[in-house]
JSON list of C-alpha atoms in Angstrom, two decimals:
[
{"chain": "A", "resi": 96, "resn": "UNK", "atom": "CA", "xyz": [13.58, -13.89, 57.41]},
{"chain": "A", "resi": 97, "resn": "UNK", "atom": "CA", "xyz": [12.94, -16.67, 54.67]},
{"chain": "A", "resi": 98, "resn": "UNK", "atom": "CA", "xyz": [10.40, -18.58, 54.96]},
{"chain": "A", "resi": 99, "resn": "UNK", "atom": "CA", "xyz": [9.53, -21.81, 52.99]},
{"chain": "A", "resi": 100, "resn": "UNK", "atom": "CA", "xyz": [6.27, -23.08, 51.75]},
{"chain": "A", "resi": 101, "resn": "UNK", "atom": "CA", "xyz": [5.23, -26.58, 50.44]},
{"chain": "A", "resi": 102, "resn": "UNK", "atom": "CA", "xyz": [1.90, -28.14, 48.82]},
{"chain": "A", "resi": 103, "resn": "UNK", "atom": "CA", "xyz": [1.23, -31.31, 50.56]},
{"chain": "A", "resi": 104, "resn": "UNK", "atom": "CA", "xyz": [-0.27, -33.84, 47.96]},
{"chain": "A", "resi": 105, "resn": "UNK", "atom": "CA", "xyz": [-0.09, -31.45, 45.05]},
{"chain": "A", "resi": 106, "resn": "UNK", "atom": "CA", "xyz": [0.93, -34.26, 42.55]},
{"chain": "A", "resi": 107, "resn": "UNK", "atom": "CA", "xyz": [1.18, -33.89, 38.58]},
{"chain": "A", "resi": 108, "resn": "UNK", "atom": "CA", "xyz": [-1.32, -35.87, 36.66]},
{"chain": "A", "resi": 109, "resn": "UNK", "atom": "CA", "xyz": [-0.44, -39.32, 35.87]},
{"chain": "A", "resi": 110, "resn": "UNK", "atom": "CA", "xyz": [-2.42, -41.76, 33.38]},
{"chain": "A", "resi": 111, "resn": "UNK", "atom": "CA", "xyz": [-3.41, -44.90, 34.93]},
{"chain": "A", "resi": 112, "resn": "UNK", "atom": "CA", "xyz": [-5.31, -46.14, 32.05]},
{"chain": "A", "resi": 113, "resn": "UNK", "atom": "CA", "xyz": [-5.11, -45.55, 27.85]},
{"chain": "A", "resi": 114, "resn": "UNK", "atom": "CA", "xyz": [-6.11, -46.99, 24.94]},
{"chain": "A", "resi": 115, "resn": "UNK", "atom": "CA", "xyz": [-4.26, -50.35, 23.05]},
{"chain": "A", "resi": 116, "resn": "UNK", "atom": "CA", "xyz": [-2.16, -49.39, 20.87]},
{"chain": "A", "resi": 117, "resn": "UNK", "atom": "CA", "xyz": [-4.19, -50.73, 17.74]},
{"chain": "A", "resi": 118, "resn": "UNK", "atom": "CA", "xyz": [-7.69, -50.95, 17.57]},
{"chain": "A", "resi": 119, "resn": "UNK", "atom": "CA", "xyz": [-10.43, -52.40, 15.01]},
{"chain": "A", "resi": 120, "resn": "UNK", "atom": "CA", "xyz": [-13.33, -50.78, 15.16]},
{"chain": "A", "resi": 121, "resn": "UNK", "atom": "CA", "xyz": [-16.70, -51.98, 13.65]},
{"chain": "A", "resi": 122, "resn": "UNK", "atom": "CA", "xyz": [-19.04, -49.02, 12.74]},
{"chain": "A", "resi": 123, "resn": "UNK", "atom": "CA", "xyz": [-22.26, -50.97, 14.23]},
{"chain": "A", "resi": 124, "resn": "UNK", "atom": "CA", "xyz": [-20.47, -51.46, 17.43]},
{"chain": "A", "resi": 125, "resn": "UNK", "atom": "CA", "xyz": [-19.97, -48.35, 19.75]},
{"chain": "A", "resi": 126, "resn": "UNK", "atom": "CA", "xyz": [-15.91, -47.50, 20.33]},
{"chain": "A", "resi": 127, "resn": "UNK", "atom": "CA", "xyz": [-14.36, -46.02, 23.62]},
{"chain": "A", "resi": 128, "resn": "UNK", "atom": "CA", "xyz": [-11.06, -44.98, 23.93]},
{"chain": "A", "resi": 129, "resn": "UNK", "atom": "CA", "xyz": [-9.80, -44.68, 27.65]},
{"chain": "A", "resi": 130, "resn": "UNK", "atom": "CA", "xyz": [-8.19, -42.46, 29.59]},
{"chain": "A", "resi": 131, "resn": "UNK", "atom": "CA", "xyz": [-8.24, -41.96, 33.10]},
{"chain": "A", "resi": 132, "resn": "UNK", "atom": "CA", "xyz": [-4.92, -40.17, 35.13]},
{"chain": "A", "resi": 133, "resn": "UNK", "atom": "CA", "xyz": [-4.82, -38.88, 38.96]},
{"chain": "A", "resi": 134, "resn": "UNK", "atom": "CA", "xyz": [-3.25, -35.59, 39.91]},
{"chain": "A", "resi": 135, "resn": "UNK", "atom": "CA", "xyz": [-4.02, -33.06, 42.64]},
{"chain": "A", "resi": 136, "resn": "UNK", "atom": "CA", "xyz": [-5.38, -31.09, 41.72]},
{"chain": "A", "resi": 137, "resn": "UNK", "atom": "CA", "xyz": [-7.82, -33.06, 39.09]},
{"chain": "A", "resi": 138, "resn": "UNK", "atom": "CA", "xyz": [-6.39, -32.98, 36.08]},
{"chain": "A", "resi": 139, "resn": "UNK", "atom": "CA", "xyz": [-7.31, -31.70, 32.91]},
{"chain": "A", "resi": 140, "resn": "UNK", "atom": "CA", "xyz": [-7.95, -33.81, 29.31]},
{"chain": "A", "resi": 141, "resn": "UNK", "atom": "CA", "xyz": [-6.91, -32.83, 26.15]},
{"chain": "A", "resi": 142, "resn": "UNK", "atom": "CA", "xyz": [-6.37, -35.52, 22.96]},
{"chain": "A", "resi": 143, "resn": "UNK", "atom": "CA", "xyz": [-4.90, -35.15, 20.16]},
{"chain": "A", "resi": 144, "resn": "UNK", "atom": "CA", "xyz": [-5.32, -37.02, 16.89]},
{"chain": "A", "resi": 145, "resn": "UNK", "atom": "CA", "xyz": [-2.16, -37.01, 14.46]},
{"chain": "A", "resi": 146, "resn": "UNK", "atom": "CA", "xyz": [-0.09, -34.91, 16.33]},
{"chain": "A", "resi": 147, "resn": "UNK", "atom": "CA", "xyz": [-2.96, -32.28, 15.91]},
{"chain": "A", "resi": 148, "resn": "UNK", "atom": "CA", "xyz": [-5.61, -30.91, 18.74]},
{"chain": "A", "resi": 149, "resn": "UNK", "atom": "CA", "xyz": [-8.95, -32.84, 18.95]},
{"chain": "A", "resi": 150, "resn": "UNK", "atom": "CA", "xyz": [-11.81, -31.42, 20.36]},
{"chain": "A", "resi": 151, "resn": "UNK", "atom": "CA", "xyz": [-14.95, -33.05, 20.31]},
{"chain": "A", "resi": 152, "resn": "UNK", "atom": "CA", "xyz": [-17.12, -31.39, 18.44]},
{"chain": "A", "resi": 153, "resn": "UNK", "atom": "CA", "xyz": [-20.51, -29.89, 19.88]},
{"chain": "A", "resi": 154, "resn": "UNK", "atom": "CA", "xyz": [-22.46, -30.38, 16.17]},
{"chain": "A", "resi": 155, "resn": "UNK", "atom": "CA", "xyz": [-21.17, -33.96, 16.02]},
{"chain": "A", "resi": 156, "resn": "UNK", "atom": "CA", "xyz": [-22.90, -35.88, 18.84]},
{"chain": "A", "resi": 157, "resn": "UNK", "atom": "CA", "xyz": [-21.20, -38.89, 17.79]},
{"chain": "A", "resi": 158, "resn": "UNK", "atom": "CA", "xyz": [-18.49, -38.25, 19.65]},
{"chain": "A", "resi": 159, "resn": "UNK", "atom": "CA", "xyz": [-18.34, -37.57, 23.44]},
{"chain": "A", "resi": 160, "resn": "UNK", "atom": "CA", "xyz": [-15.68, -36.60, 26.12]},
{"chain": "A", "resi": 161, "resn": "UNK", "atom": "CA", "xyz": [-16.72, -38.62, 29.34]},
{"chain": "A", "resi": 162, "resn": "UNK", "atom": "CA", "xyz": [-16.98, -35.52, 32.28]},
{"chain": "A", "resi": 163, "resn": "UNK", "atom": "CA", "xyz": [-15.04, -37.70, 34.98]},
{"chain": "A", "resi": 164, "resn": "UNK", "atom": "CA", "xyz": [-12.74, -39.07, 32.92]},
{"chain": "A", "resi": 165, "resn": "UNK", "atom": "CA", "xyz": [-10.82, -37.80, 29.20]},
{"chain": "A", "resi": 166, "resn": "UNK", "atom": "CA", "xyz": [-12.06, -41.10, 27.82]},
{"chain": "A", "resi": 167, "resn": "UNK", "atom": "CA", "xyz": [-13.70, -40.38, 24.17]},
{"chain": "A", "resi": 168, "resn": "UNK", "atom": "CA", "xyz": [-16.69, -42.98, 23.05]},
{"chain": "A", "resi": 169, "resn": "UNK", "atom": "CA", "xyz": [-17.49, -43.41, 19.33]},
{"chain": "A", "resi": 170, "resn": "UNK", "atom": "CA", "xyz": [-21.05, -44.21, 18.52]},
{"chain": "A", "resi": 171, "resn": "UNK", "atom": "CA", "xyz": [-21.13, -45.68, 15.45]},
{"chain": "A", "resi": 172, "resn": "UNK", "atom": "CA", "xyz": [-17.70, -44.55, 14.17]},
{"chain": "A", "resi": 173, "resn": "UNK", "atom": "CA", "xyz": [-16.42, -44.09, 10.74]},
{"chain": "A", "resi": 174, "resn": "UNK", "atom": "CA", "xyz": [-13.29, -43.83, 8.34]},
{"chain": "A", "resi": 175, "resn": "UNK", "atom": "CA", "xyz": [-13.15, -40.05, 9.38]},
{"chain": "A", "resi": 176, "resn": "UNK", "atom": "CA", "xyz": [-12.28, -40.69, 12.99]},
{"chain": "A", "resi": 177, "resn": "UNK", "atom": "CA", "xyz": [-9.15, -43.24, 12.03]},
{"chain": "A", "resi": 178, "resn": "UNK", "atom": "CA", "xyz": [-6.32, -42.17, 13.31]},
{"chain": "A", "resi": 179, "resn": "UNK", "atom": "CA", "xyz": [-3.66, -42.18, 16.34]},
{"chain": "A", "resi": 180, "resn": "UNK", "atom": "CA", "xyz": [-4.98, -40.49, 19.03]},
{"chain": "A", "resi": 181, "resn": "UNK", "atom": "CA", "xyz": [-2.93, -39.28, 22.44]},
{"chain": "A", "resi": 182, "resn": "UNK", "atom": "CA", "xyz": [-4.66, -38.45, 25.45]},
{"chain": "A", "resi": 183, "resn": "UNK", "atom": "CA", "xyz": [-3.28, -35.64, 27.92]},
{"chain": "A", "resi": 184, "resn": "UNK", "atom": "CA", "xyz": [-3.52, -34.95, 31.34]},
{"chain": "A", "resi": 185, "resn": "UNK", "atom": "CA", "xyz": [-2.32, -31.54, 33.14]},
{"chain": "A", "resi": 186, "resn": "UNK", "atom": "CA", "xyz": [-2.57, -29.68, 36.14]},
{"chain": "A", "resi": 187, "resn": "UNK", "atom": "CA", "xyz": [-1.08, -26.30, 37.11]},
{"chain": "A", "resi": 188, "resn": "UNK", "atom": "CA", "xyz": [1.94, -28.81, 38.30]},
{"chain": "A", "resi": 189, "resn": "UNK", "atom": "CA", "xyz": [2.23, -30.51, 34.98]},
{"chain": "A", "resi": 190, "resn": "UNK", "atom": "CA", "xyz": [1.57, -32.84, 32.30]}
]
């Protein structure tokens, strides 16, 4: 006997909202770069910057990885952060 199973509403991620393209940021000024996607299950964030992984790092608490969202926020960012960034979304049913 075969049998067949299906997920119902097991959905890859998709990203509803990024960043512009471009940005100018002004180091007084706080910077947040969005990204928000829907999936079931929730998906997961990653970002890269350059083509290259980017992790927020735990020692540098200027920037921050929102928890219900991948969006990144910049408090008072500088030259070091410039760069083009990609935000990912996955779930076990893709990317």
């Amino acid at each position: 006997m075969l049998n067949r199973f299906f997920f119902v509403g097991s959905i890859p991620p998709t990203i509803l909202k990024e960043p512009d393209f471009d940005i100018i940021f002004d180091p007084r000024v706080s910077l947040e770069l969005p990204c928000l996607a829907k999936g079931d299950p929730s998906p997961i964030y990653s970002w890269t910057k350059n083509g290259q992984i980017f992790e927020p790092n735990t020692e540098d608490k200027r920037v921050l990885m929102a928890t219900d969202s991948g969006s990144l926020t910049f408090i008072q960012p500088e030259m070091i952060y410039q760069g083009l960034y990609q935000c990912n979304a996955t779930n076990i049913w893709g990317m």
